[in-house]
Amino acid sequence: MKFSLRRNKDKAPATGRRHAPRRQWPGLWLLAGICLFVVGLLAGLYLFFPEEVLKQRIIQESEARTGTQLEIEQLALYPLLTFDFERLKINVTGLPRPLEIDELKIAPLWSSLLSDPGARLQAKLMSGTLAGIVQKSGALSVGAAGLRFDLPLQEPLPCNITGTVSEAQLDTATRLDRETKTSFNLRLSDVMIIGLASLDPDNKGIPLGEITLQGDGQGRSMQIKSLTAKGGVLDLSGEGNLLVGRTAAASRMGITLLVSPGTNPNPTITSMLQLAGEADADGRYTLRISGTLAKPVLKSGE
């Protein structure tokens, strides 16, 4: 009898039973725990960020690894791991003066976090802006606009070249291996040579106008597909190649130029141009630039 009652009870209709609560997915608790941990970590970094300690560590690492001397006036950390540097000064061997950056922001490149981690850079300097992306694989992409420059030169004659980087774009890698592909575009405006008294006795400056450069390459071998200048004392167009070395003295080039007097001709420069030989039917003279970036050699194309 007891056996019969137990069987009947087990076969009771489902509608008369009380359902046990469903078990929740354990992954939700794990995800929630990770989120809380990340939020707590970011909050801790933000509230107790060791600014002075990190500044000194960055300065020491930069000098030890690259030989570059840094000066950082202020460093701050904002949410989502964005570092903000203000009034940063970089002393690089070979540059005539330190590079001064008014503001530099560095943030993780979240979109590639799981594939190729990287960082996004944004800087304000030289009255213009610069933005770039660098990734763990070495991929590097940099663009700039509105950069005012004043570059002092000592050879072949002491002078200053001034102007504005109106637009620049470089896509390459941090290491120029054989497989590395590079492309670059550069547009300079209002370029002027200052300080050549023999060619500019009134010291008004020698205008070169707008200069554009476009090319690409693979490894350390670069092809200059187009080099032009217009709107100054000379109009020119050219092409050539550049072999990039570890320094300017180790980088060699070979460029052929077709040059003619420009819209703002300088009588002295025009007469010197005529020493390059005979002009072609369009009034253009052929010049060749060879040697290294540190010591270029200009010769007649004849």
Short mmCIF file of C-alpha atoms in Angstrom, two decimals:
data_model
loop_
_atom_site.label_atom_id
_atom_site.label_comp_id
_atom_site.label_asym_id
_atom_site.label_seq_id
_atom_site.Cartn_x
_atom_site.Cartn_y
_atom_site.Cartn_z
CA MET A 1 0.00 0.00 0.00
CA LYS A 2 2.80 2.39 0.85
CA PHE A 3 4.50 1.57 -2.43
CA SER A 4 1.30 2.37 -4.34
CA LEU A 5 0.79 5.73 -2.65
CA ARG A 6 4.38 6.82 -3.38
CA ARG A 7 3.96 6.02 -7.05
CA ASN A 8 0.74 7.99 -7.25
CA LYS A 9 2.41 10.95 -5.57
CA ASP A 10 5.31 10.86 -8.00
CA LYS A 11 2.86 10.89 -10.90
CA ALA A 12 1.00 13.96 -9.69
CA PRO A 13 0.17 16.50 -12.43
CA ALA A 14 2.94 18.98 -13.26
CA THR A 15 0.59 21.87 -12.61
CA GLY A 16 0.43 20.95 -8.97
CA ARG A 17 4.20 21.09 -8.44
CA ARG A 18 6.28 24.08 -7.31
CA HIS A 19 9.15 24.72 -9.68
CA ALA A 20 12.65 25.12 -8.22
CA PRO A 21 14.38 28.44 -9.10
CA ARG A 22 16.59 28.31 -12.19
CA ARG A 23 20.35 28.47 -11.74
CA GLN A 24 21.88 31.66 -13.21
CA TRP A 25 24.77 31.49 -15.67
CA PRO A 26 28.06 31.59 -13.71
CA GLY A 27 29.72 33.60 -16.49
CA LEU A 28 27.64 36.65 -15.62
CA TRP A 29 29.08 36.71 -12.13
CA LEU A 30 32.60 36.31 -13.52
CA LEU A 31 32.09 39.16 -16.00
CA ALA A 32 30.64 41.39 -13.29
CA GLY A 33 33.63 40.63 -11.08
CA ILE A 34 36.09 41.51 -13.83
CA CYS A 35 34.29 44.79 -14.54
CA LEU A 36 34.33 45.74 -10.87
CA PHE A 37 38.03 44.90 -10.67
CA VAL A 38 38.86 47.06 -13.73
CA VAL A 39 36.77 49.96 -12.45
CA GLY A 40 38.45 49.71 -9.06
CA LEU A 41 41.90 49.58 -10.66
CA LEU A 42 41.24 52.64 -12.84
CA ALA A 43 39.79 54.52 -9.89
CA GLY A 44 42.84 53.68 -7.82
CA LEU A 45 45.21 54.81 -10.54
CA TYR A 46 43.27 58.01 -11.03
CA LEU A 47 43.06 58.88 -7.32
CA PHE A 48 46.53 57.79 -6.26
CA PHE A 49 48.50 58.33 -9.47
CA PRO A 50 52.25 58.71 -8.63
CA GLU A 51 52.87 61.59 -11.05
CA GLU A 52 56.42 62.51 -10.00
CA VAL A 53 57.59 58.90 -9.81
CA LEU A 54 56.30 58.10 -13.30
CA LYS A 55 57.79 61.31 -14.75
CA GLN A 56 61.23 60.36 -13.52
CA ARG A 57 60.82 56.77 -14.74
CA ILE A 58 59.86 57.92 -18.26
CA ILE A 59 62.81 60.34 -18.36
CA GLN A 60 65.26 57.65 -17.23
CA GLU A 61 63.94 54.99 -19.62
CA SER A 62 64.03 57.40 -22.58
CA GLU A 63 67.65 58.33 -21.96
CA ALA A 64 68.73 54.73 -21.29
CA ARG A 65 67.02 53.20 -24.34
CA THR A 66 67.34 55.95 -26.98
CA GLY A 67 69.78 58.51 -25.61
CA THR A 68 67.02 61.12 -25.86
CA GLN A 69 66.78 63.64 -23.03
CA LEU A 70 63.28 64.62 -21.91
CA GLU A 71 61.95 67.44 -19.81
CA ILE A 72 58.36 67.10 -18.58
CA GLU A 73 56.75 70.00 -16.76
CA GLN A 74 53.42 68.31 -15.99
CA LEU A 75 51.95 64.82 -16.32
CA ALA A 76 48.37 63.80 -15.55
CA LEU A 77 46.27 60.64 -15.85
CA TYR A 78 42.64 60.81 -16.95
CA PRO A 79 39.95 58.10 -17.08
CA LEU A 80 40.40 55.24 -19.57
CA LEU A 81 44.19 55.40 -19.12
CA THR A 82 44.76 58.63 -21.05
CA PHE A 83 48.08 60.26 -20.21
CA ASP A 84 48.35 64.02 -20.68
CA PHE A 85 51.79 65.62 -20.93
CA GLU A 86 52.11 69.41 -20.87
CA ARG A 87 55.15 71.44 -21.91
CA LEU A 88 57.32 68.53 -22.99
CA LYS A 89 60.84 69.24 -24.29
CA ILE A 90 62.76 66.62 -26.30
CA ASN A 91 66.51 66.91 -26.90
CA VAL A 92 67.51 64.74 -29.86
CA THR A 93 71.07 64.47 -31.13
CA GLY A 94 71.31 66.02 -34.58
CA LEU A 95 68.50 68.54 -34.15
CA PRO A 96 69.62 72.19 -34.01
CA ARG A 97 67.38 72.89 -31.01
CA PRO A 98 65.12 70.94 -28.63
CA LEU A 99 61.67 69.96 -29.87
CA GLU A 100 59.06 71.64 -27.68
CA ILE A 101 55.57 70.11 -27.41
CA ASP A 102 52.82 72.16 -25.79
CA GLU A 103 50.55 69.19 -25.12
CA LEU A 104 50.75 65.45 -25.77
CA LYS A 105 47.96 62.93 -25.14
CA ILE A 106 48.59 59.16 -25.22
CA ALA A 107 45.68 56.71 -24.96
CA PRO A 108 45.22 52.99 -25.65
CA LEU A 109 43.91 52.02 -29.07
CA TRP A 110 40.91 50.12 -27.75
CA SER A 111 39.66 49.00 -31.18
CA SER A 112 42.75 46.79 -31.69
CA LEU A 113 43.21 45.66 -28.09
CA LEU A 114 42.57 41.98 -28.87
CA SER A 115 44.37 41.83 -32.22
CA ASP A 116 47.32 44.25 -32.34
CA PRO A 117 47.49 46.47 -29.22
CA GLY A 118 48.62 50.02 -29.76
CA ALA A 119 48.43 53.62 -28.67
CA ARG A 120 46.92 56.76 -30.12
CA LEU A 121 48.95 59.99 -29.97
CA GLN A 122 47.72 63.58 -30.26
CA ALA A 123 50.03 66.56 -29.92
CA LYS A 124 49.98 70.34 -30.18
CA LEU A 125 53.31 71.83 -31.21
CA MET A 126 54.87 74.45 -33.46
CA SER A 127 51.47 76.20 -33.75
CA GLY A 128 50.00 73.07 -35.36
CA THR A 129 48.80 69.56 -34.63
CA LEU A 130 50.11 66.04 -35.00
CA ALA A 131 48.22 62.75 -34.63
CA GLY A 132 49.45 59.20 -34.91
CA ILE A 133 48.96 55.54 -34.14
CA VAL A 134 51.70 53.08 -33.17
CA GLN A 135 51.01 49.37 -32.64
CA LYS A 136 52.78 46.40 -31.09
CA SER A 137 53.50 44.93 -34.53
CA GLY A 138 55.47 48.10 -35.35
CA ALA A 139 52.88 49.67 -37.66
CA LEU A 140 53.14 53.46 -37.56
CA SER A 141 50.84 56.09 -39.06
CA VAL A 142 51.40 59.81 -38.49
CA GLY A 143 49.69 62.91 -39.87
CA ALA A 144 50.46 66.59 -39.25
CA ALA A 145 49.10 69.99 -40.25
CA GLY A 146 49.88 73.64 -39.58
CA LEU A 147 53.39 73.13 -38.19
CA ARG A 148 55.48 76.29 -38.35
CA PHE A 149 59.21 75.61 -38.71
CA ASP A 150 62.43 77.63 -38.62
CA LEU A 151 65.31 75.35 -39.55
CA PRO A 152 68.89 76.67 -39.24
CA LEU A 153 71.44 75.28 -41.71
CA GLN A 154 75.21 75.56 -41.74
CA GLU A 155 76.02 73.93 -45.09
CA PRO A 156 76.56 74.76 -47.84
CA LEU A 157 75.93 78.31 -46.50
CA PRO A 158 74.67 79.47 -43.09
CA CYS A 159 70.98 80.37 -43.39
CA ASN A 160 67.51 79.63 -42.04
CA ILE A 161 64.65 77.95 -43.89
CA THR A 162 61.20 78.90 -42.64
CA GLY A 163 57.70 77.86 -43.64
CA THR A 164 54.68 75.78 -42.67
CA VAL A 165 53.98 72.08 -42.94
CA SER A 166 50.49 72.46 -44.38
CA GLU A 167 49.93 68.73 -44.70
CA ALA A 168 51.98 65.62 -44.02
CA GLN A 169 51.20 61.91 -43.87
CA LEU A 170 53.54 58.98 -43.19
CA ASP A 171 52.57 55.30 -43.11
CA THR A 172 55.42 52.96 -42.28
CA ALA A 173 56.81 50.88 -39.39
CA THR A 174 59.09 51.58 -36.46
CA ARG A 175 61.66 49.23 -38.01
CA LEU A 176 62.43 49.31 -41.73
CA ASP A 177 62.71 45.60 -42.43
CA ARG A 178 62.80 44.24 -45.98
CA GLU A 179 59.04 43.63 -45.96
CA THR A 180 58.17 47.06 -44.56
CA LYS A 181 56.13 49.20 -46.95
CA THR A 182 56.19 52.97 -46.66
CA SER A 183 54.22 55.81 -48.20
CA PHE A 184 54.64 59.53 -47.57
CA ASN A 185 53.15 62.83 -48.66
CA LEU A 186 54.35 66.30 -47.71
CA ARG A 187 53.18 69.80 -48.60
CA LEU A 188 55.08 72.88 -47.40
CA SER A 189 53.81 76.42 -47.90
CA ASP A 190 55.36 79.90 -47.64
CA VAL A 191 58.86 78.44 -47.67
CA MET A 192 61.54 81.10 -47.39
CA ILE A 193 65.35 81.21 -47.16
CA ILE A 194 66.59 83.83 -44.68
CA GLY A 195 70.14 85.03 -44.17
CA LEU A 196 71.83 84.64 -47.57
CA ALA A 197 73.24 88.15 -47.85
CA SER A 198 75.02 87.44 -51.14
CA LEU A 199 71.73 86.51 -52.84
CA ASP A 200 69.42 88.69 -50.77
CA PRO A 201 71.17 92.01 -49.98
CA ASP A 202 67.91 93.62 -48.77
CA ASN A 203 67.40 90.75 -46.30
CA LYS A 204 63.79 90.31 -47.39
CA GLY A 205 64.18 86.57 -47.75
CA ILE A 206 64.25 84.36 -50.83
CA PRO A 207 60.79 82.87 -51.44
CA LEU A 208 60.57 79.24 -52.53
CA GLY A 209 56.75 79.15 -52.51
CA GLU A 210 54.97 75.84 -52.12
CA ILE A 211 56.91 72.57 -52.09
CA THR A 212 55.33 69.12 -52.40
CA LEU A 213 56.88 65.68 -52.01
CA GLN A 214 55.27 62.30 -52.65
CA GLY A 215 56.70 58.82 -52.67
CA ASP A 216 56.77 55.29 -51.35
CA GLY A 217 59.17 52.46 -50.75
CA GLN A 218 59.96 49.08 -49.30
CA GLY A 219 62.52 48.41 -46.63
CA ARG A 220 65.11 51.19 -46.61
CA SER A 221 64.80 51.95 -50.32
CA MET A 222 62.48 54.90 -51.04
CA GLN A 223 61.27 56.17 -54.40
CA ILE A 224 60.60 59.88 -54.73
CA LYS A 225 57.84 59.88 -57.31
CA SER A 226 57.22 63.61 -57.34
CA LEU A 227 59.06 66.66 -56.02
CA THR A 228 57.77 70.09 -57.04
CA ALA A 229 58.20 73.73 -56.11
CA LYS A 230 56.20 76.67 -57.46
CA GLY A 231 55.33 80.23 -56.59
CA GLY A 232 58.87 81.30 -55.65
CA VAL A 233 62.14 82.26 -57.27
CA LEU A 234 62.30 78.87 -58.99
CA ASP A 235 59.86 76.40 -60.46
CA LEU A 236 61.06 72.82 -60.31
CA SER A 237 59.94 69.26 -60.73
CA GLY A 238 61.88 66.11 -60.05
CA GLU A 239 62.08 62.50 -59.02
CA GLY A 240 64.67 60.11 -57.66
CA ASN A 241 65.50 57.69 -54.89
CA LEU A 242 66.64 57.68 -51.29
CA LEU A 243 68.40 54.96 -49.33
CA VAL A 244 67.61 55.49 -45.65
CA GLY A 245 70.49 54.88 -43.27
CA ARG A 246 70.63 54.98 -39.50
CA THR A 247 71.76 58.60 -39.62
CA ALA A 248 71.56 61.51 -42.06
CA ALA A 249 75.24 60.96 -42.90
CA ALA A 250 74.50 57.32 -43.81
CA SER A 251 71.43 58.13 -45.95
CA ARG A 252 72.21 58.49 -49.65
CA MET A 253 70.12 60.02 -52.40
CA GLY A 254 69.98 60.56 -56.13
CA ILE A 255 67.48 63.13 -57.42
CA THR A 256 67.09 64.68 -60.86
CA LEU A 257 65.51 68.15 -61.09
CA LEU A 258 64.17 70.26 -63.95
CA VAL A 259 64.49 73.90 -62.87
CA SER A 260 63.40 77.23 -64.41
CA PRO A 261 62.96 80.81 -63.14
CA GLY A 262 59.75 81.12 -61.13
CA THR A 263 57.00 83.70 -60.76
CA ASN A 264 59.19 85.74 -58.35
CA PRO A 265 62.60 85.48 -60.04
CA ASN A 266 65.81 86.58 -58.36
CA PRO A 267 68.29 88.03 -60.93
CA THR A 268 71.33 86.62 -59.12
CA ILE A 269 69.85 83.13 -58.84
CA THR A 270 68.69 83.22 -62.46
CA SER A 271 72.18 84.10 -63.66
CA MET A 272 73.66 81.29 -61.53
CA LEU A 273 71.11 78.89 -63.00
CA GLN A 274 72.36 79.67 -66.47
CA LEU A 275 75.75 78.26 -65.46
CA ALA A 276 74.15 74.80 -65.36
CA GLY A 277 74.34 74.59 -69.13
CA GLU A 278 71.82 75.02 -71.88
CA ALA A 279 68.10 75.03 -71.17
CA ASP A 280 65.71 72.70 -72.95
CA ALA A 281 62.92 73.87 -75.27
CA ASP A 282 60.77 74.78 -72.24
CA GLY A 283 63.50 76.88 -70.64
CA ARG A 284 64.29 74.31 -67.95
CA TYR A 285 67.74 73.39 -66.69
CA THR A 286 68.69 69.90 -65.48
CA LEU A 287 70.31 69.57 -62.05
CA ARG A 288 71.23 66.50 -60.04
CA ILE A 289 71.41 66.12 -56.26
CA SER A 290 73.55 63.27 -54.91
CA GLY A 291 75.57 62.45 -51.83
CA THR A 292 74.16 62.11 -48.32
CA LEU A 293 71.40 63.97 -46.50
CA ALA A 294 74.07 65.47 -44.26
CA LYS A 295 76.19 66.68 -47.21
CA PRO A 296 74.21 66.87 -50.46
CA VAL A 297 76.07 67.61 -53.70
CA LEU A 298 74.44 69.69 -56.47
CA LYS A 299 75.69 69.26 -60.02
CA SER A 300 74.67 70.18 -63.50
CA GLY A 301 72.80 67.50 -65.38
CA GLU A 302 74.99 67.91 -68.43
#
